[in-house]
Amino acid sequence: MTAGGSLPGVSFEVSVVISALFAGLVCILVTLAIERFGGVLGGVLGSIPTTIIPASFGFWIQYRYEGLPADRRDLSLTQAGLNNFQRSMMSVPPGMLLNAFYLLLWRYLPIVYSRRFPTWPLTKVLLAVFATAILLWLALASGLVFIMREYVTNTSTASSVSGPVTHLIDAETRAPIAVGLGTTLATVLVGLAAGWNTPPAPRSQSRVPPLVILVRGLCAALAIAGSILLARVSSYAGGIAVAFPVIFTTSVVATWISSGAAVSAGAIGPLMLGSSSVTLYAIVSTFALPSLGYAGTTVVAFFAGVLGGSVPSFLYLRWRRSVAAAKAAGGEEEEAQRLQAADDVWGDEDEDAKKLDSTSPKLLEAVPRAE
């Protein structure tokens, strides 16, 4: 597979750098948002379709002229280019489902390691959790790419190699689209379950160190650049690489270091549910590109992700928080009533004791003394 193009007047490599820099900037802004707004709202803001925008841009500039000779650019998008773009975008939802599993590891592995190794410092626990979770993610992602390349069609038909777009859903992309839709549903269900009983997510009381923020942005930039470059080898690998959990990892680690486990654990559920906005962006992009072009597709897909994923996620999580708060308040009121009842009982006993003490001398005086 060869690269299909780049920005006008700009080489493909420079286009990749531009996409990576944009992704890094967005990643930095998301870190600040999570720190500023707390675990729930910050977690949802951290999952809006942001870094997928430069990734999809890289896929588009790479695939749009797929199959055309270098001296021919009379088509804005070929059928082969659309097929590869759709395969990459519909590989994002399976990657996001892997991220749901990855975030569950971050919720429970710290507890496991802390209990198993109570003398370990925080840094060692974090390193152990990170190493375990990221290795499992890489192993599962590699297996997923292998399965999709082996059992899901990865080539375009000869008739569509250099021709214009004639089918929105080509025979070569039906299976990847079905996989993407199915894993999107699974991701939403897992997110709903994870957000049903989320831990408290107070706002951060301290700031994330600037160095951590810069490293986070750099990692995001490298991940997006890597996904675009991987797409030259396999459209499936490029799409799954978009979901590489750089933002999730740095979100949890940075907030844990700066603000404690409460904020980071509280952001995990919202991050899982909010990631549905990314999958919605990928789905809308898959179907909208031929008719809207890349610019129009980006706008429509972004708002579809926010309104269809981020906003409902926030409302759902706020509802679950209010239910949990009401239960907690009811429990506190019930406990207060129980304590008051206990105080009343002890108060009555104290009154009886006082009466007994006051009558005891009189009773003693009434008892005849032995002469």
Short mmCIF file of C-alpha atoms in Angstrom, two decimals:
data_model
loop_
_atom_site.label_atom_id
_atom_site.label_comp_id
_atom_site.label_asym_id
_atom_site.label_seq_id
_atom_site.Cartn_x
_atom_site.Cartn_y
_atom_site.Cartn_z
CA MET A 1 0.00 0.00 0.00
CA THR A 2 1.37 3.39 -0.93
CA ALA A 3 0.59 6.79 0.39
CA GLY A 4 -2.07 8.48 -1.61
CA GLY A 5 -1.20 12.14 -1.09
CA SER A 6 -0.53 14.99 1.29
CA LEU A 7 -1.44 18.60 1.84
CA PRO A 8 -1.09 20.78 -1.26
CA GLY A 9 2.50 21.99 -1.40
CA VAL A 10 3.42 19.98 1.71
CA SER A 11 5.10 16.57 1.80
CA PHE A 12 3.45 13.57 3.42
CA GLU A 13 6.00 13.57 6.22
CA VAL A 14 5.31 17.22 7.07
CA SER A 15 1.58 16.49 7.03
CA VAL A 16 2.18 13.75 9.59
CA VAL A 17 4.14 16.18 11.78
CA ILE A 18 1.32 18.74 11.60
CA SER A 19 -1.22 16.11 12.65
CA ALA A 20 1.02 14.96 15.49
CA LEU A 21 1.58 18.49 16.81
CA PHE A 22 -2.15 19.17 16.80
CA ALA A 23 -2.78 15.95 18.70
CA GLY A 24 -0.15 16.88 21.29
CA LEU A 25 -1.70 20.30 21.83
CA VAL A 26 -5.16 18.81 22.29
CA CYS A 27 -3.79 16.27 24.75
CA ILE A 28 -2.25 19.03 26.87
CA LEU A 29 -5.51 20.98 26.93
CA VAL A 30 -7.42 17.87 27.99
CA THR A 31 -5.06 17.34 30.93
CA LEU A 32 -5.75 20.86 32.13
CA ALA A 33 -9.50 20.31 31.70
CA ILE A 34 -9.50 17.15 33.83
CA GLU A 35 -7.49 18.91 36.52
CA ARG A 36 -9.72 21.97 36.46
CA PHE A 37 -13.17 20.39 36.35
CA GLY A 38 -12.69 17.25 38.41
CA GLY A 39 -13.12 13.57 37.67
CA VAL A 40 -16.63 13.41 36.16
CA LEU A 41 -16.75 16.41 33.84
CA GLY A 42 -13.01 16.27 33.31
CA GLY A 43 -13.21 12.61 32.38
CA VAL A 44 -15.90 13.27 29.80
CA LEU A 45 -13.98 16.25 28.39
CA GLY A 46 -10.96 14.00 28.14
CA SER A 47 -12.93 11.63 25.90
CA ILE A 48 -14.47 14.01 23.35
CA PRO A 49 -13.32 13.32 19.77
CA THR A 50 -10.13 15.34 19.68
CA THR A 51 -6.98 13.40 18.83
CA ILE A 52 -8.94 11.28 16.37
CA ILE A 53 -9.35 14.41 14.24
CA PRO A 54 -5.65 14.69 13.27
CA ALA A 55 -5.52 10.92 12.90
CA SER A 56 -8.45 10.88 10.48
CA PHE A 57 -6.85 13.80 8.67
CA GLY A 58 -3.71 11.73 8.20
CA PHE A 59 -5.74 8.80 6.88
CA TRP A 60 -7.60 11.05 4.45
CA ILE A 61 -4.52 12.68 2.93
CA GLN A 62 -2.93 9.25 2.66
CA TYR A 63 -5.81 7.36 1.07
CA ARG A 64 -7.77 9.88 -1.01
CA TYR A 65 -5.78 9.27 -4.23
CA GLU A 66 -5.30 5.54 -3.60
CA GLY A 67 -4.76 3.71 -6.88
CA LEU A 68 -4.18 6.80 -9.03
CA PRO A 69 -0.85 7.47 -10.77
CA ALA A 70 1.27 10.22 -9.24
CA ASP A 71 0.54 12.55 -12.19
CA ARG A 72 -3.22 12.11 -11.98
CA ARG A 73 -5.26 13.95 -9.36
CA ASP A 74 -8.57 14.48 -11.15
CA LEU A 75 -10.58 12.69 -8.44
CA SER A 76 -11.06 14.06 -4.94
CA LEU A 77 -11.53 10.52 -3.59
CA THR A 78 -11.25 7.09 -5.16
CA GLN A 79 -13.29 4.03 -4.24
CA ALA A 80 -10.12 2.27 -3.08
CA GLY A 81 -9.23 5.30 -0.99
CA LEU A 82 -12.67 5.38 0.61
CA ASN A 83 -12.47 1.66 1.37
CA ASN A 84 -9.13 2.03 3.12
CA PHE A 85 -10.31 5.12 5.01
CA GLN A 86 -13.41 3.26 6.17
CA ARG A 87 -11.36 0.26 7.28
CA SER A 88 -9.09 2.49 9.34
CA MET A 89 -11.93 4.43 10.93
CA MET A 90 -13.99 1.34 11.71
CA SER A 91 -10.95 -0.21 13.38
CA VAL A 92 -11.08 2.54 15.99
CA PRO A 93 -14.15 1.13 17.85
CA PRO A 94 -12.47 -2.26 18.52
CA GLY A 95 -9.47 -0.34 19.84
CA MET A 96 -11.72 1.69 22.14
CA LEU A 97 -13.22 -1.53 23.47
CA LEU A 98 -9.69 -2.62 24.35
CA ASN A 99 -9.33 0.68 26.19
CA ALA A 100 -12.39 -0.12 28.29
CA PHE A 101 -10.66 -3.29 29.47
CA TYR A 102 -7.44 -1.31 29.94
CA LEU A 103 -9.17 1.24 32.18
CA LEU A 104 -10.77 -1.51 34.24
CA LEU A 105 -7.27 -2.77 34.94
CA TRP A 106 -6.35 0.71 36.17
CA ARG A 107 -9.31 0.68 38.52
CA TYR A 108 -8.61 -2.68 40.16
CA LEU A 109 -4.90 -3.46 39.73
CA PRO A 110 -3.76 -0.70 42.13
CA ILE A 111 -5.90 -2.30 44.84
CA VAL A 112 -4.51 -5.75 44.05
CA TYR A 113 -0.88 -4.63 44.08
CA SER A 114 -1.31 -2.48 47.20
CA ARG A 115 -2.77 -5.40 49.14
CA ARG A 116 -0.31 -7.92 47.75
CA PHE A 117 2.71 -5.67 48.34
CA PRO A 118 1.76 -3.28 51.16
CA THR A 119 5.33 -2.00 51.55
CA TRP A 120 5.60 -0.79 47.96
CA PRO A 121 5.74 2.99 47.50
CA LEU A 122 3.26 4.74 45.22
CA THR A 123 5.78 5.01 42.39
CA LYS A 124 6.40 1.27 42.33
CA VAL A 125 2.69 0.49 42.37
CA LEU A 126 2.10 2.85 39.45
CA LEU A 127 4.93 1.32 37.44
CA ALA A 128 3.65 -2.20 38.08
CA VAL A 129 0.10 -1.29 37.09
CA PHE A 130 1.28 0.53 33.98
CA ALA A 131 3.55 -2.32 32.85
CA THR A 132 0.86 -4.95 33.36
CA ALA A 133 -1.92 -2.96 31.71
CA ILE A 134 0.03 -1.71 28.70
CA LEU A 135 1.54 -5.13 27.94
CA LEU A 136 -1.90 -6.70 28.00
CA TRP A 137 -3.25 -3.95 25.73
CA LEU A 138 -0.43 -4.43 23.21
CA ALA A 139 -0.90 -8.19 23.21
CA LEU A 140 -4.65 -7.93 22.67
CA ALA A 141 -4.26 -5.22 20.02
CA SER A 142 -1.73 -7.32 18.10
CA GLY A 143 -4.08 -10.29 18.21
CA LEU A 144 -6.97 -8.13 17.05
CA VAL A 145 -5.01 -6.79 14.07
CA PHE A 146 -3.99 -10.33 13.12
CA ILE A 147 -7.59 -11.57 13.29
CA MET A 148 -8.94 -8.68 11.23
CA ARG A 149 -6.25 -9.01 8.58
CA GLU A 150 -6.71 -12.77 8.35
CA TYR A 151 -10.47 -13.09 8.56
CA VAL A 152 -11.80 -9.68 7.47
CA THR A 153 -11.22 -8.52 3.89
CA ASN A 154 -8.30 -6.09 3.64
CA THR A 155 -8.01 -5.53 -0.11
CA SER A 156 -9.98 -3.59 -2.68
CA THR A 157 -11.53 -5.17 -5.75
CA ALA A 158 -9.72 -4.68 -9.04
CA SER A 159 -12.58 -2.63 -10.48
CA SER A 160 -12.32 -0.04 -7.71
CA VAL A 161 -8.55 0.43 -7.65
CA SER A 162 -8.45 3.68 -9.56
CA GLY A 163 -12.11 4.49 -10.13
CA PRO A 164 -14.39 7.07 -8.53
CA VAL A 165 -16.60 6.34 -5.55
CA THR A 166 -19.57 4.25 -6.67
CA HIS A 167 -20.60 2.53 -3.43
CA LEU A 168 -20.89 4.08 0.02
CA ILE A 169 -20.56 0.61 1.52
CA ASP A 170 -18.45 -1.55 -0.75
CA ALA A 171 -18.43 -5.32 -0.53
CA GLU A 172 -14.90 -5.05 0.85
CA THR A 173 -15.92 -2.89 3.82
CA ARG A 174 -19.13 -4.53 5.03
CA ALA A 175 -17.37 -6.82 7.49
CA PRO A 176 -15.16 -4.08 9.03
CA ILE A 177 -18.21 -1.83 9.41
CA ALA A 178 -20.14 -4.62 11.11
CA VAL A 179 -17.24 -5.22 13.50
CA GLY A 180 -17.01 -1.51 14.25
CA LEU A 181 -20.72 -1.16 14.98
CA GLY A 182 -20.74 -4.25 17.19
CA THR A 183 -17.75 -3.16 19.26
CA THR A 184 -19.24 0.33 19.59
CA LEU A 185 -22.34 -1.16 21.21
CA ALA A 186 -20.17 -3.29 23.49
CA THR A 187 -18.10 -0.24 24.52
CA VAL A 188 -21.25 1.72 25.40
CA LEU A 189 -22.61 -1.15 27.50
CA VAL A 190 -19.32 -1.54 29.37
CA GLY A 191 -19.20 2.21 29.96
CA LEU A 192 -22.76 2.26 31.31
CA ALA A 193 -21.92 -0.57 33.69
CA ALA A 194 -18.70 1.11 34.82
CA GLY A 195 -20.49 4.40 35.43
CA TRP A 196 -23.34 2.87 37.41
CA ASN A 197 -21.44 2.93 40.70
CA THR A 198 -18.42 5.17 40.18
CA PRO A 199 -16.17 6.22 43.07
CA PRO A 200 -16.29 9.86 44.22
CA ALA A 201 -14.47 12.24 41.88
CA PRO A 202 -13.58 15.45 43.72
CA ARG A 203 -11.87 18.30 41.96
CA SER A 204 -8.13 18.38 41.98
CA GLN A 205 -6.57 20.33 44.84
CA SER A 206 -3.17 20.71 43.18
CA ARG A 207 -1.76 21.31 39.73
CA VAL A 208 -0.21 18.76 37.41
CA PRO A 209 3.52 19.52 37.02
CA PRO A 210 4.29 21.27 33.70
CA LEU A 211 6.82 18.58 32.80
CA VAL A 212 4.15 15.89 33.12
CA ILE A 213 1.84 17.89 30.87
CA LEU A 214 4.55 18.28 28.23
CA VAL A 215 5.41 14.59 28.33
CA ARG A 216 1.73 13.76 27.95
CA GLY A 217 1.44 15.94 24.86
CA LEU A 218 4.60 14.43 23.39
CA CYS A 219 3.33 10.89 23.90
CA ALA A 220 0.03 11.75 22.21
CA ALA A 221 1.85 13.31 19.27
CA LEU A 222 4.03 10.23 18.85
CA ALA A 223 1.03 7.91 19.07
CA ILE A 224 -0.91 9.75 16.36
CA ALA A 225 2.14 9.99 14.12
CA GLY A 226 2.70 6.26 14.61
CA SER A 227 -0.91 5.43 13.76
CA ILE A 228 -0.74 7.40 10.50
CA LEU A 229 2.52 5.72 9.53
CA LEU A 230 1.20 2.28 10.47
CA ALA A 231 -1.75 2.88 8.17
CA ARG A 232 0.68 2.67 5.24
CA VAL A 233 1.27 -0.96 6.18
CA SER A 234 -2.25 -1.92 7.30
CA SER A 235 -5.40 0.16 7.49
CA TYR A 236 -6.53 -1.98 10.41
CA ALA A 237 -3.32 -1.45 12.37
CA GLY A 238 -3.52 2.29 11.78
CA GLY A 239 -7.08 2.49 13.08
CA ILE A 240 -6.43 0.43 16.19
CA ALA A 241 -3.27 2.44 16.89
CA VAL A 242 -5.43 5.58 17.07
CA ALA A 243 -6.96 4.09 20.21
CA PHE A 244 -3.56 3.56 21.86
CA PRO A 245 -4.36 4.66 25.44
CA VAL A 246 -1.94 7.57 25.73
CA ILE A 247 -4.53 10.08 26.90
CA PHE A 248 -6.20 7.60 29.23
CA THR A 249 -2.90 6.56 30.81
CA THR A 250 -1.53 10.04 31.30
CA SER A 251 -4.91 11.29 32.54
CA VAL A 252 -5.06 8.68 35.27
CA VAL A 253 -1.38 8.82 36.22
CA ALA A 254 -1.06 12.61 36.20
CA THR A 255 -4.18 13.18 38.29
CA TRP A 256 -3.21 10.38 40.68
CA ILE A 257 0.25 11.85 41.27
CA SER A 258 -0.98 15.41 41.70
CA SER A 259 -4.35 14.86 43.39
CA GLY A 260 -4.49 11.36 44.80
CA ALA A 261 -6.35 8.18 43.97
CA ALA A 262 -9.81 9.70 44.48
CA VAL A 263 -9.66 11.95 41.43
CA SER A 264 -7.98 9.39 39.18
CA ALA A 265 -10.28 6.52 40.16
CA GLY A 266 -13.27 8.79 39.77
CA ALA A 267 -12.24 9.68 36.22
CA ILE A 268 -11.99 6.07 35.00
CA GLY A 269 -15.73 5.45 34.63
CA PRO A 270 -16.34 8.75 32.80
CA LEU A 271 -13.36 8.08 30.52
CA MET A 272 -14.78 4.69 29.57
CA LEU A 273 -18.27 5.99 28.85
CA GLY A 274 -17.08 9.20 27.24
CA SER A 275 -14.99 7.24 24.76
CA SER A 276 -18.22 6.41 22.94
CA SER A 277 -17.93 9.88 21.39
CA VAL A 278 -14.74 8.78 19.64
CA THR A 279 -16.41 5.72 18.18
CA LEU A 280 -19.35 7.86 17.02
CA TYR A 281 -16.90 10.19 15.29
CA ALA A 282 -15.38 7.22 13.50
CA ILE A 283 -18.77 5.85 12.43
CA VAL A 284 -20.07 9.19 11.12
CA SER A 285 -16.80 9.79 9.27
CA THR A 286 -17.10 6.42 7.62
CA PHE A 287 -20.43 7.26 6.02
CA ALA A 288 -20.18 11.04 5.55
CA LEU A 289 -16.84 11.42 3.75
CA PRO A 290 -18.01 10.82 0.14
CA SER A 291 -20.81 13.39 0.30
CA LEU A 292 -19.45 16.03 2.70
CA GLY A 293 -15.73 15.95 1.99
CA TYR A 294 -13.17 15.91 4.77
CA ALA A 295 -13.84 19.39 6.20
CA GLY A 296 -17.61 18.94 6.36
CA THR A 297 -17.22 15.42 7.69
CA THR A 298 -14.96 16.63 10.50
CA VAL A 299 -17.49 19.22 11.68
CA VAL A 300 -20.49 16.91 11.48
CA ALA A 301 -18.67 13.95 13.05
CA PHE A 302 -17.31 16.09 15.88
CA PHE A 303 -20.71 17.43 16.89
CA ALA A 304 -22.23 13.98 16.48
CA GLY A 305 -19.62 12.62 18.88
CA VAL A 306 -20.14 15.41 21.40
CA LEU A 307 -23.96 15.47 21.26
CA GLY A 308 -24.36 11.72 20.87
CA GLY A 309 -21.58 10.59 23.19
CA SER A 310 -20.07 13.22 25.48
CA VAL A 311 -23.25 15.05 26.50
CA PRO A 312 -25.35 11.93 27.18
CA SER A 313 -22.41 10.47 29.10
CA PHE A 314 -22.20 13.56 31.28
CA LEU A 315 -25.96 13.57 31.94
CA TYR A 316 -25.94 9.86 32.76
CA LEU A 317 -23.00 10.20 35.13
CA ARG A 318 -24.51 13.25 36.80
CA TRP A 319 -27.72 11.30 37.34
CA ARG A 320 -25.82 8.39 38.87
CA ARG A 321 -23.91 10.81 41.10
CA SER A 322 -27.15 12.40 42.30
CA VAL A 323 -28.62 8.97 43.06
CA ALA A 324 -25.50 8.00 45.00
CA ALA A 325 -25.53 11.32 46.87
CA ALA A 326 -29.20 10.87 47.78
CA LYS A 327 -28.52 7.38 49.09
CA ALA A 328 -25.56 8.65 51.08
CA ALA A 329 -27.62 11.51 52.51
CA GLY A 330 -30.42 9.11 53.38
CA GLY A 331 -27.96 6.80 55.07
CA GLU A 332 -26.47 9.67 57.07
CA GLU A 333 -29.94 10.82 58.17
CA GLU A 334 -30.86 7.30 59.18
CA GLU A 335 -27.63 6.99 61.15
CA ALA A 336 -28.28 10.34 62.84
CA GLN A 337 -31.78 9.20 63.84
CA ARG A 338 -30.36 5.98 65.21
CA LEU A 339 -27.79 7.87 67.26
CA GLN A 340 -30.46 10.28 68.50
CA ALA A 341 -32.64 7.37 69.55
CA ALA A 342 -29.68 5.87 71.38
CA ASP A 343 -29.05 9.21 73.09
CA ASP A 344 -32.70 9.36 74.15
CA VAL A 345 -32.47 5.89 75.66
CA TRP A 346 -29.28 6.76 77.51
CA GLY A 347 -30.85 10.05 78.55
CA ASP A 348 -33.81 8.25 80.12
CA GLU A 349 -31.46 5.90 81.93
CA ASP A 350 -29.46 8.86 83.22
CA GLU A 351 -32.64 10.45 84.59
CA ASP A 352 -33.56 7.20 86.34
CA ALA A 353 -30.07 7.00 87.78
CA LYS A 354 -30.30 10.55 89.09
CA LYS A 355 -33.66 9.83 90.73
CA LEU A 356 -32.22 6.71 92.31
CA ASP A 357 -29.23 8.64 93.60
CA SER A 358 -31.47 11.33 95.09
CA THR A 359 -33.71 8.83 96.91
CA SER A 360 -30.94 6.58 98.15
CA PRO A 361 -30.02 8.73 101.22
CA LYS A 362 -33.67 8.92 102.30
CA LEU A 363 -34.03 5.19 102.01
CA LEU A 364 -30.91 4.70 104.08
CA GLU A 365 -32.24 7.03 106.78
CA ALA A 366 -35.50 5.09 106.88
CA VAL A 367 -33.72 1.84 107.60
CA PRO A 368 -33.56 1.15 111.40
CA ARG A 369 -30.07 1.11 112.76
CA ALA A 370 -28.90 -1.74 114.86
CA GLU A 371 -28.20 -0.55 118.45
#
